[in-house]
Amino acid sequence: MCSATDSTNLSVGAKTDFKVGNGFFQRLWVSSLSSTKSADGLGPLFNARSCQRCHLKDGRGHPPAANWPDDDAVSMFLRLSIPPQNEEQRRRLAEHRALTIPEPTYGGQLQDLAIQGDRAEARMHIEYEEKPVLLADGETASLRKPAYTVTNWSYGPPHPELLTSPRGNLVTFWSAPERRVLSHLRWKTAAASLPEAGWRISAHQRQRAARGHAPLDHTSHY
């Protein structure tokens, strides 16, 4: 489902589109001015130089092995927001015209990398607490509970009511038939929760997928 090769059910024209898109997906962008005119425009702040840096080989991201400067969080980032501050913001949230209220200085996503000569917004810091869990067979497993903070703010302190939410970059699905997506789910309860999970699959697509010949539109699930 998640590879850099095109699906066998694509037309010749769609295969060309896929290859062009996959080229953009793998491209390393650079800052202006540069000799590479077709790949410049990076920055000044960013999270990664290419799509594939986050979605390695079209797969899942991962937490950093260590905190900055020993490692960076290329395939993981923090969403930033604040509680609604006025009636207009509360109305926008209630009417679903906005999902969150961005932090006034740093926006809706922490960007922890910057081009040469500029400063990254800040650094994500993760601390883990080991939590013992007793399993049904009597064995004890140790799980890590993460706690997220932000350090090294470069452009002033954030809003005092700052909210953060970690995001790991998950799998991107390209034109996969729904029946194939469902067949890879391990638990039936997960399949039952697809509508609530945010999958953009129409009733018409579901009917055609059940007959085995309808690809999904390019759909990402986070």
Coordinates of N, CA and C in Angstrom, one line a residue:
M1 N 0.8 -1.2 0.0 CA 0.0 0.0 0.0 C 0.8 1.3 0.0
C2 N 2.0 1.2 0.5 CA 2.8 2.4 0.8 C 4.2 2.2 0.2
S3 N 4.3 2.3 -1.0 CA 5.7 2.2 -1.6 C 5.9 3.2 -2.7
A4 N 7.1 3.3 -3.2 CA 7.4 4.3 -4.2 C 7.1 3.8 -5.6
T5 N 6.4 2.6 -5.7 CA 6.1 2.1 -7.0 C 4.6 2.3 -7.3
D6 N 4.3 2.6 -8.6 CA 2.9 2.9 -8.9 C 2.0 1.6 -8.8
S7 N 0.7 1.9 -8.6 CA -0.2 0.8 -8.6 C -0.5 0.2 -10.0
T8 N -0.7 -1.1 -10.0 CA -0.9 -1.8 -11.3 C -2.2 -1.4 -12.0
N9 N -3.2 -0.8 -11.2 CA -4.4 -0.4 -11.9 C -4.5 1.0 -12.4
L10 N -3.3 1.7 -12.5 CA -3.2 3.0 -13.0 C -3.1 3.0 -14.5
S11 N -3.7 4.0 -15.1 CA -3.6 4.2 -16.6 C -2.2 4.7 -16.9
V12 N -1.9 4.7 -18.2 CA -0.5 5.2 -18.6 C -0.4 6.7 -18.2
G13 N -1.4 7.5 -18.4 CA -1.3 8.9 -18.0 C -1.2 9.0 -16.5
A14 N -1.9 8.2 -15.7 CA -1.8 8.3 -14.3 C -0.5 7.8 -13.8
K15 N 0.1 6.8 -14.5 CA 1.5 6.4 -14.1 C 2.5 7.5 -14.2
T16 N 2.3 8.3 -15.3 CA 3.2 9.5 -15.5 C 3.0 10.5 -14.4
D17 N 1.8 10.7 -14.1 CA 1.5 11.7 -13.0 C 2.1 11.2 -11.7
F18 N 2.0 9.9 -11.4 CA 2.6 9.3 -10.2 C 4.1 9.5 -10.2
K19 N 4.8 9.2 -11.3 CA 6.2 9.4 -11.3 C 6.7 10.8 -11.1
V20 N 5.9 11.8 -11.7 CA 6.2 13.2 -11.5 C 6.0 13.5 -10.0
G21 N 4.9 13.1 -9.5 CA 4.6 13.4 -8.1 C 5.7 12.8 -7.1
N22 N 6.1 11.5 -7.5 CA 7.1 10.9 -6.6 C 8.4 11.6 -6.7
G23 N 8.7 12.2 -7.9 CA 9.9 12.9 -8.0 C 9.9 14.1 -7.0
F24 N 8.8 14.8 -7.0 CA 8.6 16.0 -6.1 C 8.7 15.5 -4.6
F25 N 8.1 14.3 -4.3 CA 8.1 13.8 -3.0 C 9.5 13.5 -2.5
Q26 N 10.4 13.1 -3.4 CA 11.8 12.8 -3.0 C 12.8 14.0 -3.1
R27 N 12.3 15.1 -3.7 CA 13.2 16.2 -4.0 C 13.7 16.9 -2.8
L28 N 15.0 17.2 -2.7 CA 15.6 18.0 -1.6 C 15.5 19.5 -2.0
W29 N 14.8 20.3 -1.3 CA 14.7 21.7 -1.6 C 15.8 22.5 -1.0
V30 N 16.2 23.6 -1.7 CA 17.3 24.4 -1.2 C 16.8 25.8 -1.1
S31 N 17.5 26.7 -0.3 CA 17.1 28.0 -0.2 C 17.5 28.9 -1.4
S32 N 16.8 30.0 -1.6 CA 17.2 30.9 -2.7 C 18.3 31.8 -2.1
L33 N 19.1 32.4 -2.9 CA 19.3 32.2 -4.3 C 20.3 31.0 -4.5
S34 N 20.0 30.2 -5.5 CA 20.8 29.0 -5.7 C 20.9 28.7 -7.2
S35 N 21.9 27.8 -7.6 CA 22.0 27.5 -9.0 C 21.0 26.5 -9.4
T36 N 20.2 25.9 -8.5 CA 19.2 25.0 -8.8 C 17.9 25.7 -8.8
K37 N 17.5 26.2 -9.9 CA 16.3 27.0 -10.0 C 15.0 26.2 -9.8
S38 N 15.0 24.9 -10.1 CA 13.8 24.1 -10.1 C 13.5 23.6 -8.7
A39 N 14.4 23.8 -7.7 CA 14.2 23.2 -6.4 C 14.5 24.2 -5.3
D40 N 14.5 25.5 -5.6 CA 14.8 26.5 -4.6 C 13.5 27.0 -4.0
G41 N 13.7 27.9 -2.9 CA 12.6 28.4 -2.2 C 12.4 27.9 -0.8
L42 N 13.3 27.1 -0.3 CA 13.2 26.5 1.0 C 13.3 27.6 2.1
G43 N 12.5 27.5 3.1 CA 12.7 28.3 4.3 C 11.9 29.6 4.2
P44 N 12.2 30.6 5.1 CA 13.4 30.6 6.0 C 13.3 29.6 7.2
L45 N 12.1 29.2 7.5 CA 11.8 28.2 8.6 C 11.2 27.0 8.0
F46 N 11.6 25.8 8.5 CA 11.0 24.6 7.9 C 11.1 23.4 8.9
N47 N 10.5 22.3 8.6 CA 10.6 21.1 9.4 C 11.5 20.0 8.7
A48 N 11.5 20.0 7.4 CA 12.3 19.1 6.6 C 12.6 19.6 5.2
R49 N 13.6 19.1 4.6 CA 13.9 19.6 3.2 C 13.2 18.8 2.1
S50 N 12.5 17.8 2.5 CA 11.8 17.0 1.5 C 10.6 16.3 2.2
C51 N 9.7 15.9 1.4 CA 8.6 15.1 1.9 C 9.1 13.8 2.5
Q52 N 10.1 13.1 1.8 CA 10.6 11.8 2.1 C 11.4 11.9 3.4
R53 N 11.9 13.0 3.8 CA 12.6 13.1 5.1 C 11.7 12.8 6.2
C54 N 10.4 13.2 6.1 CA 9.4 12.9 7.1 C 8.8 11.5 7.0
H55 N 8.4 11.2 5.7 CA 7.8 9.9 5.4 C 8.9 9.0 4.7
L56 N 9.8 8.5 5.5 CA 10.9 7.7 4.9 C 10.4 6.5 4.1
K57 N 10.8 6.5 2.8 CA 10.3 5.5 1.9 C 8.8 5.3 1.9
D58 N 8.1 6.5 2.0 CA 6.6 6.5 2.1 C 6.1 5.8 3.3
G59 N 6.9 5.7 4.3 CA 6.4 5.0 5.5 C 6.2 5.9 6.7
R60 N 6.3 5.4 7.9 CA 6.0 6.1 9.1 C 7.2 6.9 9.6
G61 N 6.9 8.0 10.3 CA 7.9 8.7 11.0 C 8.3 8.0 12.3
H62 N 9.1 8.7 13.1 CA 9.6 8.1 14.4 C 10.0 9.2 15.3
P63 N 9.9 9.0 16.6 CA 10.4 10.0 17.5 C 11.9 10.1 17.4
P64 N 12.5 11.3 17.8 CA 14.0 11.4 17.7 C 14.6 10.5 18.7
A65 N 15.8 10.0 18.4 CA 16.6 9.1 19.3 C 17.1 9.8 20.5
A66 N 17.3 11.1 20.4 CA 17.8 11.9 21.5 C 17.3 13.3 21.2
N67 N 17.5 14.2 22.3 CA 17.1 15.6 22.1 C 18.2 16.4 21.4
W68 N 17.7 17.5 20.9 CA 18.7 18.4 20.2 C 19.7 18.9 21.2
P69 N 21.0 19.0 20.9 CA 21.6 18.9 19.5 C 22.1 17.5 19.1
D70 N 21.8 16.5 19.9 CA 22.3 15.1 19.6 C 21.4 14.5 18.5
D71 N 20.2 14.9 18.3 CA 19.3 14.4 17.2 C 18.3 15.5 16.9
D72 N 17.7 15.4 15.8 CA 16.6 16.4 15.5 C 15.3 15.6 15.3
A73 N 14.2 16.3 15.3 CA 12.9 15.7 15.2 C 12.3 15.8 13.8
V74 N 13.1 15.4 12.8 CA 12.7 15.6 11.4 C 11.3 14.9 11.1
S75 N 11.1 13.7 11.5 CA 9.8 13.1 11.2 C 8.8 13.2 12.3
M76 N 8.9 14.1 13.2 CA 8.0 14.4 14.2 C 8.0 15.9 14.6
F77 N 6.8 16.4 14.9 CA 6.7 17.8 15.2 C 5.6 18.1 16.2
L78 N 5.6 19.3 16.6 CA 4.5 19.8 17.6 C 3.6 20.7 16.9
R79 N 2.3 20.5 17.1 CA 1.3 21.4 16.8 C 1.2 22.4 17.9
L80 N 1.0 23.7 17.6 CA 0.9 24.7 18.6 C -0.5 25.4 18.5
S81 N -1.1 25.7 19.6 CA -2.4 26.4 19.6 C -2.6 27.0 21.0
I82 N -3.6 27.8 21.1 CA -4.0 28.4 22.4 C -5.5 28.3 22.5
P83 N -6.1 28.4 23.7 CA -7.5 28.4 23.9 C -8.1 29.6 23.2
P84 N -9.4 29.6 22.8 CA -10.0 30.8 22.2 C -10.0 32.0 23.2
Q85 N -9.6 33.1 22.6 CA -9.5 34.3 23.5 C -10.6 35.3 23.4
N86 N -11.5 35.1 22.5 CA -12.7 36.0 22.3 C -13.9 35.3 21.7
E87 N -15.0 36.0 21.6 CA -16.2 35.3 21.1 C -16.1 34.9 19.7
E88 N -15.4 35.7 18.9 CA -15.2 35.4 17.5 C -14.5 34.1 17.3
Q89 N -13.4 33.9 18.1 CA -12.6 32.6 18.0 C -13.5 31.5 18.5
R90 N -14.2 31.7 19.5 CA -15.1 30.6 20.0 C -16.1 30.2 19.0
R91 N -16.7 31.2 18.3 CA -17.7 30.9 17.2 C -17.1 30.2 16.1
R92 N -15.9 30.6 15.7 CA -15.2 29.9 14.6 C -14.9 28.4 14.9
L93 N -14.6 28.1 16.1 CA -14.4 26.7 16.5 C -15.7 26.0 16.6
A94 N -16.7 26.6 17.1 CA -18.0 25.9 17.2 C -18.6 25.6 15.9
E95 N -18.4 26.5 14.9 CA -18.9 26.3 13.5 C -18.0 25.5 12.6
H96 N -16.9 25.0 13.2 CA -15.9 24.2 12.5 C -15.3 25.0 11.3
R97 N -15.2 26.3 11.4 CA -14.5 27.1 10.5 C -13.0 27.2 10.8
A98 N -12.6 26.7 12.0 CA -11.2 26.6 12.4 C -11.1 25.4 13.3
L99 N -10.0 24.7 13.2 CA -9.8 23.5 14.0 C -9.1 23.9 15.3
T100 N -8.2 24.9 15.3 CA -7.5 25.4 16.4 C -7.3 26.9 16.3
I101 N -6.8 27.5 17.3 CA -6.4 28.9 17.3 C -4.9 28.9 17.4
P102 N -4.2 29.3 16.3 CA -2.7 29.3 16.3 C -2.1 30.2 17.4
E103 N -0.9 29.8 17.8 CA -0.2 30.6 18.8 C 0.2 31.9 18.0
P104 N 0.0 33.1 18.7 CA 0.1 34.4 17.9 C 1.5 34.6 17.3
T105 N 2.6 34.2 17.9 CA 3.9 34.4 17.4 C 4.4 33.3 16.5
Y106 N 4.2 32.1 16.9 CA 4.8 30.9 16.3 C 3.9 30.1 15.4
G107 N 2.6 30.5 15.3 CA 1.7 29.9 14.4 C 1.2 28.5 14.9
G108 N 0.8 27.7 14.0 CA 0.1 26.4 14.3 C 1.1 25.2 14.3
Q109 N 2.3 25.4 14.0 CA 3.3 24.3 14.0 C 4.7 24.8 14.3
L110 N 5.3 24.1 15.2 CA 6.7 24.5 15.6 C 7.6 24.1 14.5
Q111 N 8.4 25.0 14.0 CA 9.4 24.8 12.9 C 10.8 24.8 13.5
D112 N 11.4 23.7 13.6 CA 12.7 23.6 14.4 C 13.9 23.6 13.5
L113 N 13.8 24.0 12.3 CA 15.0 24.1 11.4 C 14.9 25.4 10.7
A114 N 16.0 26.0 10.2 CA 16.0 27.2 9.5 C 17.2 27.3 8.6
I115 N 17.1 28.1 7.5 CA 18.2 28.2 6.6 C 19.3 29.0 7.2
Q116 N 20.5 28.9 6.6 CA 21.7 29.5 7.1 C 21.4 31.0 7.3
G117 N 21.8 31.5 8.5 CA 21.6 32.9 8.8 C 20.4 33.2 9.6
D118 N 19.5 32.3 9.6 CA 18.2 32.5 10.4 C 18.2 31.5 11.6
R119 N 17.3 31.7 12.5 CA 17.2 30.9 13.7 C 15.9 30.1 13.7
A120 N 16.1 28.8 14.0 CA 14.9 28.0 14.2 C 14.0 28.6 15.3
E121 N 12.7 28.3 15.2 CA 11.7 28.9 16.1 C 12.1 28.4 17.6
A122 N 12.3 27.1 17.7 CA 12.5 26.6 19.1 C 12.9 25.1 18.9
R123 N 13.1 24.4 20.0 CA 13.4 23.0 19.9 C 12.4 22.1 20.8
M124 N 12.0 21.0 20.2 CA 11.1 20.1 20.9 C 12.0 19.2 21.8
H125 N 11.6 19.1 23.1 CA 12.3 18.3 24.1 C 11.4 17.2 24.6
I126 N 11.9 16.0 24.6 CA 11.1 14.9 25.1 C 11.8 14.2 26.3
E127 N 11.0 14.0 27.4 CA 11.5 13.2 28.5 C 10.6 12.0 28.6
Y128 N 11.1 10.8 29.0 CA 10.3 9.6 29.1 C 10.3 9.1 30.5
E129 N 9.1 8.7 30.9 CA 9.0 8.0 32.2 C 8.6 6.6 32.0
E130 N 9.4 5.7 32.6 CA 9.2 4.3 32.5 C 8.0 3.9 33.3
K131 N 7.0 3.2 32.7 CA 5.8 2.8 33.4 C 5.6 1.3 33.3
P132 N 5.8 0.6 34.4 CA 5.6 -0.9 34.4 C 4.1 -1.3 34.2
V133 N 3.9 -2.2 33.3 CA 2.5 -2.7 33.0 C 2.4 -4.2 33.2
L134 N 1.5 -4.6 34.1 CA 1.3 -6.1 34.3 C 0.4 -6.7 33.2
L135 N 1.0 -7.7 32.5 CA 0.2 -8.3 31.4 C -0.6 -9.5 32.0
A136 N -1.5 -10.0 31.1 CA -2.5 -11.0 31.6 C -1.8 -12.3 32.0
D137 N -0.6 -12.6 31.4 CA 0.1 -13.9 31.8 C 1.0 -13.7 33.0
G138 N 0.9 -12.5 33.7 CA 1.7 -12.3 34.8 C 3.1 -11.6 34.6
E139 N 3.4 -11.5 33.3 CA 4.7 -10.9 33.0 C 4.5 -9.4 33.0
T140 N 5.6 -8.7 33.4 CA 5.6 -7.2 33.5 C 6.4 -6.6 32.4
A141 N 5.7 -5.7 31.6 CA 6.4 -5.0 30.6 C 6.6 -3.6 31.0
S142 N 7.6 -2.9 30.4 CA 7.9 -1.5 30.7 C 7.6 -0.7 29.5
L143 N 6.7 0.3 29.7 CA 6.4 1.2 28.6 C 6.9 2.6 28.9
R144 N 7.2 3.4 27.9 CA 7.7 4.7 28.1 C 6.6 5.7 27.9
K145 N 6.3 6.6 28.9 CA 5.4 7.6 28.8 C 6.1 8.9 28.5
P146 N 5.8 9.6 27.3 CA 6.6 10.8 26.9 C 5.9 12.0 27.5
A147 N 6.8 13.0 27.8 CA 6.4 14.3 28.2 C 7.1 15.3 27.3
Y148 N 6.3 16.3 26.7 CA 6.9 17.2 25.7 C 7.0 18.6 26.3
T149 N 8.1 19.2 26.0 CA 8.3 20.6 26.4 C 9.0 21.3 25.2
V150 N 9.1 22.6 25.2 CA 9.7 23.3 24.1 C 10.8 24.2 24.8
T151 N 12.0 24.2 24.2 CA 13.1 24.9 24.7 C 13.7 25.8 23.6
N152 N 14.5 26.8 24.0 CA 15.3 27.6 23.1 C 14.3 28.4 22.2
W153 N 13.3 29.1 22.7 CA 12.5 30.0 21.9 C 13.3 31.1 21.4
S154 N 13.3 31.3 20.1 CA 14.1 32.3 19.4 C 13.5 33.6 19.2
Y155 N 12.1 33.7 19.2 CA 11.5 34.9 18.9 C 10.5 35.4 20.0
G156 N 11.0 35.3 21.2 CA 10.3 35.7 22.4 C 9.4 34.6 23.0
P157 N 9.0 34.8 24.2 CA 8.2 33.7 24.9 C 6.9 33.5 24.2
P158 N 6.4 32.3 24.3 CA 5.1 32.0 23.6 C 3.9 32.5 24.5
H159 N 2.7 32.3 24.0 CA 1.5 32.7 24.8 C 1.5 31.9 26.1
P160 N 1.1 32.6 27.2 CA 1.1 31.8 28.5 C 0.2 30.6 28.5
E161 N -0.8 30.6 27.7 CA -1.7 29.4 27.6 C -1.4 28.5 26.5
L162 N -0.2 28.4 26.1 CA 0.2 27.6 24.9 C -0.2 26.1 25.1
L163 N -0.7 25.5 24.1 CA -1.1 24.1 24.1 C -0.2 23.5 23.0
T164 N 0.3 22.3 23.3 CA 1.1 21.6 22.3 C 0.6 20.2 22.1
S165 N 0.7 19.7 20.9 CA 0.2 18.3 20.5 C 1.2 17.7 19.6
P166 N 1.9 16.6 20.0 CA 2.9 15.9 19.1 C 2.2 15.2 18.0
R167 N 2.9 15.3 16.8 CA 2.5 14.6 15.6 C 3.6 13.8 15.0
G168 N 3.3 12.5 14.8 CA 4.3 11.6 14.1 C 3.8 11.5 12.7
N169 N 4.6 11.6 11.7 CA 4.2 11.5 10.3 C 3.9 10.0 10.0
L170 N 2.7 9.7 9.6 CA 2.3 8.4 9.4 C 2.3 8.0 7.9
V171 N 1.7 6.9 7.6 CA 1.8 6.4 6.2 C 0.9 7.2 5.3
T172 N 1.3 7.4 4.1 CA 0.5 8.0 3.0 C 0.0 7.0 2.1
F173 N -1.3 6.9 1.8 CA -1.8 5.9 0.9 C -2.0 6.5 -0.5
W174 N -1.6 5.8 -1.5 CA -1.7 6.3 -2.9 C -2.6 5.4 -3.6
S175 N -3.8 5.8 -4.0 CA -4.7 5.1 -4.8 C -4.9 3.6 -4.4
A176 N -5.1 3.3 -3.2 CA -5.3 2.0 -2.7 C -6.7 1.6 -2.6
P177 N -7.2 0.5 -3.2 CA -8.6 0.1 -3.1 C -8.9 -0.1 -1.6
E178 N -10.1 0.3 -1.2 CA -10.5 0.3 0.2 C -10.5 -1.1 0.7
R179 N -10.9 -2.1 -0.1 CA -10.9 -3.5 0.4 C -9.4 -3.9 0.8
R180 N -8.4 -3.3 0.1 CA -7.1 -3.7 0.4 C -6.6 -3.0 1.7
V181 N -7.1 -1.7 1.9 CA -6.8 -1.0 3.1 C -7.3 -1.8 4.3
L182 N -8.6 -2.2 4.1 CA -9.3 -2.9 5.2 C -8.6 -4.3 5.5
S183 N -8.1 -4.9 4.5 CA -7.5 -6.2 4.7 C -6.2 -6.2 5.5
H184 N -5.6 -5.0 5.5 CA -4.4 -4.8 6.3 C -4.6 -4.4 7.7
L185 N -5.9 -4.1 8.1 CA -6.2 -3.8 9.4 C -6.2 -5.0 10.3
R186 N -5.6 -4.9 11.4 CA -5.4 -6.1 12.3 C -6.7 -6.4 13.1
W187 N -7.4 -5.4 13.5 CA -8.6 -5.6 14.3 C -9.8 -5.1 13.6
K188 N -10.9 -5.9 13.8 CA -12.2 -5.4 13.1 C -12.7 -4.2 13.7
T189 N -12.4 -3.9 15.0 CA -12.8 -2.7 15.7 C -12.2 -1.5 15.0
A190 N -11.0 -1.6 14.5 CA -10.3 -0.5 13.8 C -11.1 -0.3 12.5
A191 N -11.5 -1.3 11.8 CA -12.2 -1.1 10.5 C -13.6 -0.4 10.8
A192 N -14.2 -0.8 11.9 CA -15.5 -0.2 12.3 C -15.3 1.3 12.6
S193 N -14.1 1.7 13.0 CA -13.9 3.1 13.4 C -13.5 4.0 12.2
L194 N -13.3 3.4 11.0 CA -12.8 4.2 9.9 C -13.6 5.6 9.7
P195 N -14.9 5.6 9.7 CA -15.6 6.9 9.5 C -15.2 7.9 10.5
E196 N -15.0 7.5 11.8 CA -14.6 8.5 12.8 C -13.2 8.8 12.7
A197 N -12.4 8.0 12.1 CA -10.9 8.2 12.0 C -10.5 9.2 11.0
G198 N -11.4 9.7 10.2 CA -11.1 10.7 9.2 C -10.8 10.3 7.8
W199 N -11.2 9.1 7.5 CA -11.0 8.6 6.1 C -12.0 9.2 5.2
R200 N -11.5 9.8 4.1 CA -12.3 10.5 3.1 C -12.8 9.5 2.0
I201 N -13.7 8.7 2.3 CA -14.2 7.6 1.4 C -15.7 7.8 1.2
S202 N -16.1 8.1 0.0 CA -17.5 8.3 -0.2 C -18.3 6.9 -0.3
A203 N -19.6 7.0 -0.2 CA -20.4 5.8 -0.3 C -20.3 5.1 -1.6
H204 N -20.2 5.9 -2.7 CA -20.0 5.4 -4.0 C -18.6 4.6 -4.1
Q205 N -17.6 5.2 -3.5 CA -16.3 4.5 -3.5 C -16.4 3.2 -2.7
R206 N -17.1 3.2 -1.6 CA -17.2 2.0 -0.8 C -17.9 0.9 -1.6
Q207 N -18.9 1.2 -2.4 CA -19.7 0.2 -3.2 C -18.7 -0.3 -4.3
R208 N -18.0 0.5 -4.9 CA -17.1 0.1 -6.0 C -15.9 -0.7 -5.5
A209 N -15.4 -0.3 -4.3 CA -14.3 -1.0 -3.7 C -14.7 -2.4 -3.3
A210 N -16.0 -2.5 -2.9 CA -16.5 -3.9 -2.5 C -16.5 -4.8 -3.7
R211 N -16.7 -4.2 -4.9 CA -16.7 -5.0 -6.1 C -15.3 -5.3 -6.6
G212 N -14.3 -4.6 -6.0 CA -12.9 -4.9 -6.3 C -12.2 -4.2 -7.4
H213 N -12.8 -3.0 -7.8 CA -12.1 -2.4 -8.9 C -12.1 -0.8 -8.8
A214 N -12.2 -0.3 -7.6 CA -12.3 1.2 -7.5 C -11.1 1.7 -6.6
P215 N -10.2 2.4 -7.2 CA -9.1 3.0 -6.3 C -9.7 4.2 -5.5
L216 N -9.1 4.4 -4.4 CA -9.4 5.6 -3.6 C -8.7 6.8 -4.2
D217 N -9.3 7.9 -4.0 CA -8.6 9.1 -4.3 C -7.3 9.2 -3.4
H218 N -6.3 10.0 -3.8 CA -5.1 10.2 -3.0 C -5.5 10.7 -1.7
T219 N -5.4 9.8 -0.7 CA -5.9 10.1 0.7 C -4.8 9.9 1.7
S220 N -4.6 10.9 2.6 CA -3.7 10.8 3.7 C -4.4 10.7 5.0
H221 N -4.0 9.9 5.9 CA -4.6 9.8 7.2 C -3.6 10.2 8.3
Y222 N -3.9 11.2 9.1 CA -3.0 11.5 10.2 C -3.8 11.4 11.5

